[in-house]
Amino acid sequence: MLMLLCGACSSGGSDEGGGGSGGSGEVPVPKEPSNLEIHVYTPENPVVTRAEQVEPDADEKAIHTLDIWVFVSEDKGSFRAGTLIGHLSPQVSTSSSSDYVGTYQMSVSEEFAEDKPKVDVFVAANLASVGLESLRSTDVTPSQLKAQLIDTSYFGLSTLTTAPSSTEGLPMSGVLTSELSGNPPLLKVETPVKVVRAVSKVRFVFGRTDTGDADRLKVNSITLENNMIPVKEYLFLNDPYSEGAYRIDNSSYQEGGSLTPLTGNDNIPVCPNPSKYAYIEDREGQAKGQAYENLINGGIEAGELAQVGRFYLRESDKKISGNINYTIGDGTPKNATFTMSEADSFSRNHTWIVYGFFAGKEVLNVYSVDVTAWQTSSTDHEVHNW
């Protein structure tokens, strides 16, 4: 009996102990992995900088590749400023869409999700267009990205770019420093990163009245003055894009160069009323922004105007000026000058339209529309972004 009782006690203890062990030894449910959500404004709609909005052409806003780097911005907890948190190369669509905000998620550590340090976000599109595709597979630092230059081989005067590559597009970039919102497992960069084109565009457009073959207009050459376009510019701005922002390597400038008219564009077509395409400040009913761009584009499509270019060039902090060499009929070559209204007006992501027309008296009338504020200019120069 004693042995039976002892056995029963032993058995009960074992069962009780097993139950206790099972209660305290349950396998914990693993935490859901944390992600950082990043919003990127892509150029499906242009970023408005200093002017009324102008819609870019489809090939100007196409994104073929996109790269996103996230770094710790300042020391916090166990994280040191400059630490690379992650790099994304998401698949992107080059189709034109009204939804121009891309949303991407980057995996982050639980420790990062708990500490939530402020971050620096760098975004670059179409790196192959400036020969920097190697950055896509390289661990880099914020300092290296900020120091990255678009060198002399791209978007200068030595090798003219008149159309974006159908496979590489135009270079674009954006930089943002931001706090993080949300809680694990989903954190968010509070402010979307604005991506803008790192190059500017200039268009030369011409027309003439019907004064007979003797007065036909021929554009021989278009030349920028010396030291107008820098040899190199930076891929990224130091700070998020702001009014008047530019960032060039100003150690050296191009010595100037000729922008040669396209082949077969020697004779400018006849236009019934070429003066209607001239932008004149305070002109009653004057079209602005996209409406003016549409007016010029419509004249080209109708065969009333001819365009030389478009030319995509590095941004500049200079008051750009140049010369149009032209001939009327069989006469001697003449020159007409064009000048921007102010320095710093050829910063990235802007367009400049120079319009010239011949209406008799052997004089080429030249008007330019460039990057200054719509309502503050005291000249006939105005602005729109593209």
Coordinates of C-alpha atoms in Angstrom, one line a residue:
M1 CA 0.0 0.0 0.0
L2 CA 2.8 2.3 0.9
M3 CA 4.5 1.7 -2.4
L4 CA 1.2 2.3 -4.2
L5 CA 0.6 5.5 -2.4
C6 CA 4.1 6.7 -3.2
G7 CA 3.7 5.8 -6.8
A8 CA 0.5 7.8 -7.0
C9 CA 2.2 10.8 -5.4
S10 CA 5.0 10.5 -7.8
S11 CA 2.6 10.3 -10.8
G12 CA 0.6 13.3 -9.7
G13 CA 3.7 15.4 -9.2
S14 CA 4.8 14.5 -12.7
D15 CA 1.5 15.4 -14.3
E16 CA 1.4 18.7 -12.4
G17 CA 4.9 19.5 -13.2
G18 CA 4.3 18.7 -16.9
G19 CA 1.3 21.0 -17.0
G20 CA 3.3 23.8 -15.4
S21 CA 6.2 23.3 -17.8
G22 CA 3.8 23.4 -20.8
G23 CA 2.3 26.7 -19.6
S24 CA 5.5 28.6 -19.2
G25 CA 7.4 27.1 -22.1
E26 CA 5.1 28.0 -25.0
V27 CA 6.9 29.0 -28.2
P28 CA 6.5 32.9 -28.6
V29 CA 4.8 34.1 -31.7
P30 CA 7.5 35.8 -33.8
K31 CA 7.2 39.5 -34.5
E32 CA 6.1 40.7 -37.9
P33 CA 9.1 42.0 -39.9
S34 CA 9.3 45.8 -40.0
N35 CA 9.3 47.9 -43.1
L36 CA 10.0 51.5 -43.9
E37 CA 7.5 53.0 -46.4
I38 CA 8.9 55.7 -48.8
H39 CA 6.8 57.9 -51.1
V40 CA 8.4 59.3 -54.2
Y41 CA 7.0 62.0 -56.5
T42 CA 7.9 60.9 -59.9
P43 CA 7.8 63.2 -63.0
E44 CA 4.4 61.8 -64.2
N45 CA 3.5 65.4 -63.2
P46 CA 6.3 67.9 -63.1
V47 CA 7.4 69.3 -59.7
V48 CA 6.4 73.0 -59.7
T49 CA 9.4 75.0 -59.0
R50 CA 9.1 78.7 -59.7
A51 CA 6.4 78.9 -62.2
E52 CA 3.1 77.8 -63.7
Q53 CA 3.2 74.2 -64.5
V54 CA 4.0 72.8 -67.9
E55 CA 3.5 69.1 -68.7
P56 CA 6.7 67.4 -69.9
D57 CA 6.7 65.2 -73.0
A58 CA 6.4 61.5 -72.5
D59 CA 10.0 60.8 -73.2
E60 CA 11.1 63.5 -70.8
K61 CA 9.3 62.1 -67.8
A62 CA 10.0 58.4 -68.5
I63 CA 11.6 56.5 -65.7
H64 CA 13.6 53.4 -66.8
T65 CA 15.4 52.7 -63.5
L66 CA 14.9 54.0 -60.0
D67 CA 17.3 53.8 -57.0
I68 CA 16.5 54.7 -53.4
W69 CA 19.1 54.9 -50.6
V70 CA 18.2 55.5 -46.9
F71 CA 20.8 56.6 -44.4
V72 CA 20.7 57.6 -40.7
S73 CA 20.8 61.4 -40.6
E74 CA 21.9 61.9 -37.0
D75 CA 23.2 59.8 -34.1
K76 CA 20.4 58.1 -32.2
G77 CA 20.5 55.1 -29.9
S78 CA 22.9 52.6 -31.4
F79 CA 22.8 54.2 -34.9
R80 CA 25.4 56.5 -36.2
A81 CA 24.9 59.3 -38.7
G82 CA 25.7 58.1 -42.3
T83 CA 24.8 54.5 -41.6
L84 CA 23.3 52.9 -44.7
I85 CA 19.9 51.4 -43.8
G86 CA 19.1 50.0 -47.2
H87 CA 19.0 50.4 -51.0
L88 CA 16.1 49.7 -53.3
S89 CA 16.1 49.3 -57.1
P90 CA 12.3 48.7 -57.6
Q91 CA 10.7 47.9 -60.9
V92 CA 9.1 50.9 -62.4
S93 CA 6.6 51.6 -65.2
T94 CA 7.5 54.0 -68.0
S95 CA 3.9 54.4 -68.9
S96 CA 2.2 57.8 -68.5
S97 CA -0.1 57.7 -65.5
S98 CA -2.1 60.2 -63.5
D99 CA -0.9 58.5 -60.3
Y100 CA 2.5 60.0 -60.0
V101 CA 3.3 59.1 -56.4
G102 CA 5.2 55.8 -56.1
T103 CA 5.1 54.0 -52.8
Y104 CA 8.0 51.6 -51.9
Q105 CA 8.8 49.5 -48.9
M106 CA 12.3 48.7 -47.5
S107 CA 12.9 46.0 -44.9
V108 CA 14.5 47.4 -41.7
S109 CA 15.8 45.8 -38.5
E110 CA 13.7 45.7 -35.3
E111 CA 16.3 47.8 -33.6
F112 CA 15.9 50.5 -36.2
A113 CA 12.1 50.4 -36.0
E114 CA 12.3 50.9 -32.3
D115 CA 14.9 53.8 -32.3
K116 CA 13.3 55.6 -35.3
P117 CA 16.2 57.9 -36.1
K118 CA 15.8 60.7 -38.6
V119 CA 16.9 59.7 -42.1
D120 CA 18.4 61.0 -45.3
V121 CA 16.7 59.7 -48.4
F122 CA 18.4 59.9 -51.8
V123 CA 16.5 59.0 -55.0
A124 CA 18.0 58.8 -58.5
A125 CA 16.3 57.8 -61.8
N126 CA 17.9 56.8 -65.1
L127 CA 21.5 56.6 -63.8
A128 CA 22.6 55.0 -67.1
S129 CA 21.8 58.3 -68.9
V130 CA 24.9 59.8 -67.2
G131 CA 27.1 56.7 -67.0
L132 CA 26.5 56.2 -63.3
E133 CA 24.8 52.8 -63.3
S134 CA 27.6 51.4 -61.2
L135 CA 26.1 53.2 -58.2
R136 CA 23.2 50.8 -58.4
S137 CA 25.3 47.9 -57.1
T138 CA 27.7 49.7 -54.8
D139 CA 27.5 50.4 -51.1
V140 CA 27.9 54.2 -50.9
T141 CA 27.9 56.9 -48.3
P142 CA 25.9 60.1 -48.2
S143 CA 29.1 62.1 -48.8
Q144 CA 29.9 60.0 -51.9
L145 CA 26.4 60.6 -53.4
K146 CA 26.5 64.3 -52.6
A147 CA 29.9 64.5 -54.4
Q148 CA 28.8 62.6 -57.5
L149 CA 29.3 64.6 -60.6
I150 CA 27.7 64.5 -64.1
D151 CA 30.9 64.9 -66.1
T152 CA 31.8 66.5 -69.4
S153 CA 30.6 63.6 -71.5
Y154 CA 26.9 64.2 -70.8
F155 CA 24.5 67.1 -71.5
G156 CA 27.1 69.7 -72.4
L157 CA 28.0 71.5 -75.7
S158 CA 30.6 69.0 -77.0
T159 CA 28.0 66.2 -77.5
L160 CA 24.5 67.6 -78.0
T161 CA 21.5 65.8 -76.8
T162 CA 18.4 66.6 -78.8
A163 CA 16.1 63.8 -77.6
P164 CA 16.1 61.6 -74.5
S165 CA 17.3 58.1 -75.0
S166 CA 14.4 55.7 -75.4
T167 CA 16.2 53.2 -73.1
E168 CA 18.0 55.5 -70.6
G169 CA 15.8 58.6 -70.3
L170 CA 17.0 61.8 -68.6
P171 CA 18.8 61.9 -65.3
M172 CA 16.6 62.8 -62.3
S173 CA 17.3 63.1 -58.6
G174 CA 15.9 64.1 -55.2
V175 CA 17.1 64.4 -51.6
L176 CA 15.1 64.5 -48.4
T177 CA 15.8 64.6 -44.7
S178 CA 12.9 63.5 -42.7
E179 CA 11.5 62.3 -39.4
L180 CA 9.8 58.9 -39.3
S181 CA 6.2 58.3 -38.3
G182 CA 4.3 55.2 -37.5
N183 CA 5.2 52.2 -35.3
P184 CA 6.6 48.7 -35.9
P185 CA 5.9 46.8 -38.1
L186 CA 5.3 49.8 -40.5
L187 CA 7.3 53.0 -40.3
K188 CA 6.9 55.9 -42.8
V189 CA 9.1 58.7 -44.1
E190 CA 6.8 61.6 -43.3
T191 CA 7.4 63.7 -46.5
P192 CA 7.5 62.4 -50.1
V193 CA 10.8 62.8 -51.9
K194 CA 10.4 65.1 -54.9
V195 CA 12.3 64.0 -58.0
V196 CA 13.3 66.5 -60.6
R197 CA 15.3 66.4 -63.8
A198 CA 18.9 67.3 -63.4
V199 CA 19.1 68.9 -66.8
S200 CA 17.4 71.9 -68.4
K201 CA 16.0 72.3 -71.9
V202 CA 16.3 75.1 -74.5
R203 CA 14.1 75.3 -77.6
F204 CA 14.8 77.6 -80.6
V205 CA 11.7 78.2 -82.7
F206 CA 11.4 80.2 -85.9
G207 CA 8.7 81.5 -88.3
R208 CA 8.4 84.0 -91.2
T209 CA 5.8 85.9 -93.2
D210 CA 5.0 85.1 -96.8
T211 CA 7.2 87.7 -98.5
G212 CA 8.3 85.5 -101.4
D213 CA 11.3 83.3 -102.0
A214 CA 13.6 86.3 -102.1
D215 CA 13.0 86.9 -98.4
R216 CA 13.2 83.3 -97.2
L217 CA 14.8 82.8 -93.8
K218 CA 17.7 80.5 -93.3
V219 CA 19.1 79.9 -89.8
N220 CA 22.8 79.2 -90.2
S221 CA 23.9 78.6 -86.6
I222 CA 23.0 79.2 -83.0
T223 CA 25.9 79.9 -80.6
L224 CA 26.1 80.3 -76.9
E225 CA 28.5 82.9 -75.5
N226 CA 31.7 81.5 -73.9
N227 CA 31.6 80.3 -70.3
M228 CA 27.8 79.8 -70.1
I229 CA 27.5 76.1 -69.4
P230 CA 29.6 74.4 -66.6
V231 CA 31.9 71.5 -67.5
K232 CA 30.3 69.4 -64.7
E233 CA 27.3 69.5 -62.3
Y234 CA 26.3 67.5 -59.3
L235 CA 23.8 64.7 -59.6
F236 CA 22.1 65.7 -56.3
L237 CA 21.3 69.0 -54.8
N238 CA 22.5 69.6 -51.2
D239 CA 19.0 70.1 -50.0
P240 CA 15.5 69.4 -51.2
Y241 CA 14.7 71.3 -54.4
S242 CA 13.8 74.9 -53.6
E243 CA 13.3 78.1 -55.6
G244 CA 16.4 79.1 -57.5
A245 CA 18.4 76.1 -56.3
Y246 CA 21.2 74.8 -58.5
R247 CA 24.4 73.0 -57.8
I248 CA 27.3 73.0 -60.3
D249 CA 31.0 72.3 -60.2
N250 CA 32.0 75.9 -60.9
S251 CA 35.7 75.2 -61.1
S252 CA 35.5 75.5 -64.9
Y253 CA 33.0 76.4 -67.7
Q254 CA 32.6 75.3 -71.3
E255 CA 34.3 77.7 -73.8
G256 CA 31.0 78.0 -75.6
G257 CA 30.0 76.2 -78.7
S258 CA 27.6 76.2 -81.7
L259 CA 24.2 74.6 -81.6
T260 CA 23.9 73.6 -85.2
P261 CA 20.4 73.6 -86.9
L262 CA 19.0 70.2 -87.7
T263 CA 19.6 68.9 -91.2
G264 CA 17.0 70.0 -93.7
N265 CA 15.8 72.8 -91.6
D266 CA 17.4 75.6 -93.5
N267 CA 14.2 77.2 -94.9
I268 CA 11.8 78.3 -92.3
P269 CA 8.2 77.7 -93.3
V270 CA 5.7 80.4 -94.1
C271 CA 3.5 81.5 -91.2
P272 CA 0.3 83.6 -91.8
N273 CA 0.8 85.5 -88.6
P274 CA 4.1 84.8 -86.9
S275 CA 3.8 87.6 -84.4
K276 CA 1.0 85.7 -82.6
Y277 CA 3.6 83.3 -81.3
A278 CA 5.8 86.0 -79.7
Y279 CA 5.6 86.2 -75.9
I280 CA 5.2 89.9 -75.0
E281 CA 4.8 90.9 -71.3
D282 CA 1.3 92.4 -70.4
R283 CA 0.0 91.5 -73.9
E284 CA -3.7 91.3 -73.7
G285 CA -4.8 87.6 -73.7
Q286 CA -1.2 86.4 -73.6
A287 CA -1.0 82.7 -73.0
K288 CA 1.1 81.5 -70.1
G289 CA 2.6 78.2 -68.9
Q290 CA 1.2 75.2 -70.6
A291 CA -1.1 77.3 -72.8
Y292 CA 1.9 79.1 -74.3
E293 CA 3.7 75.8 -74.7
N294 CA 0.6 74.4 -76.5
L295 CA 0.6 77.5 -78.8
I296 CA 4.2 76.9 -79.9
N297 CA 3.7 73.2 -80.3
G298 CA 0.6 73.7 -82.3
G299 CA 2.5 76.1 -84.7
I300 CA 5.1 73.4 -85.2
E301 CA 2.6 70.7 -85.8
A302 CA 0.7 72.9 -88.3
G303 CA 3.9 73.5 -90.3
E304 CA 3.9 77.2 -89.5
L305 CA 7.0 77.1 -87.3
A306 CA 10.3 75.3 -87.4
Q307 CA 12.2 74.2 -84.3
V308 CA 15.9 73.9 -84.0
G309 CA 16.7 71.5 -81.1
R310 CA 15.4 70.8 -78.5
F311 CA 18.7 70.8 -76.6
Y312 CA 19.1 69.3 -73.1
L313 CA 22.0 70.9 -71.3
R314 CA 23.5 71.0 -67.8
E315 CA 22.1 73.6 -65.5
S316 CA 23.9 76.9 -65.1
D317 CA 24.1 79.9 -62.7
K318 CA 24.9 82.3 -65.5
K319 CA 22.8 84.8 -67.4
I320 CA 22.9 82.8 -70.6
S321 CA 23.2 84.7 -73.9
G322 CA 24.0 83.8 -77.4
N323 CA 23.8 84.6 -81.1
I324 CA 21.7 83.5 -84.0
N325 CA 23.4 83.7 -87.4
Y326 CA 20.8 83.9 -90.2
T327 CA 20.5 84.8 -93.9
I328 CA 17.5 86.5 -95.6
G329 CA 17.2 85.3 -99.2
D330 CA 20.6 85.6 -101.0
G331 CA 21.8 88.4 -98.7
T332 CA 24.8 88.4 -96.4
P333 CA 24.6 86.6 -93.1
K334 CA 23.3 88.7 -90.1
N335 CA 23.3 88.2 -86.4
A336 CA 20.6 88.5 -83.8
T337 CA 21.3 88.1 -80.0
F338 CA 19.2 86.4 -77.3
T339 CA 19.7 86.8 -73.5
M340 CA 18.0 85.4 -70.4
S341 CA 16.5 88.0 -68.1
E342 CA 18.7 87.1 -65.2
A343 CA 21.4 84.9 -63.8
D344 CA 20.5 81.6 -62.2
S345 CA 17.6 81.2 -64.6
F346 CA 18.8 78.0 -66.2
S347 CA 18.6 75.8 -63.1
R348 CA 17.7 72.2 -63.4
N349 CA 14.2 71.1 -64.5
H350 CA 13.4 74.2 -66.5
T351 CA 12.8 75.1 -70.1
W352 CA 13.8 78.2 -72.2
I353 CA 12.0 79.0 -75.4
V354 CA 13.7 81.4 -77.8
Y355 CA 11.4 82.4 -80.6
G356 CA 12.5 84.4 -83.7
F357 CA 10.4 85.4 -86.7
F358 CA 11.0 87.4 -89.9
A359 CA 8.4 89.9 -90.9
G360 CA 10.3 92.0 -93.5
K361 CA 12.9 94.7 -93.4
E362 CA 15.7 92.1 -93.2
V363 CA 15.4 92.0 -89.4
L364 CA 14.9 88.8 -87.3
N365 CA 12.7 89.6 -84.3
V366 CA 13.7 87.6 -81.3
Y367 CA 11.6 86.9 -78.1
S368 CA 12.5 84.6 -75.3
V369 CA 10.5 83.0 -72.6
D370 CA 12.7 81.8 -69.7
V371 CA 12.9 81.0 -66.1
T372 CA 11.8 84.0 -64.0
A373 CA 8.7 84.5 -61.9
W374 CA 5.5 85.1 -63.8
Q375 CA 4.4 88.2 -62.1
T376 CA 7.6 89.9 -61.1
S377 CA 9.5 90.3 -64.4
S378 CA 10.1 93.8 -65.7
T379 CA 11.1 92.6 -69.2
D380 CA 9.4 90.4 -71.8
H381 CA 10.9 87.3 -70.3
E382 CA 8.7 84.9 -68.4
V383 CA 8.9 81.5 -67.0
H384 CA 7.5 78.0 -67.0
N385 CA 8.8 74.7 -65.8
W386 CA 8.6 71.6 -67.8

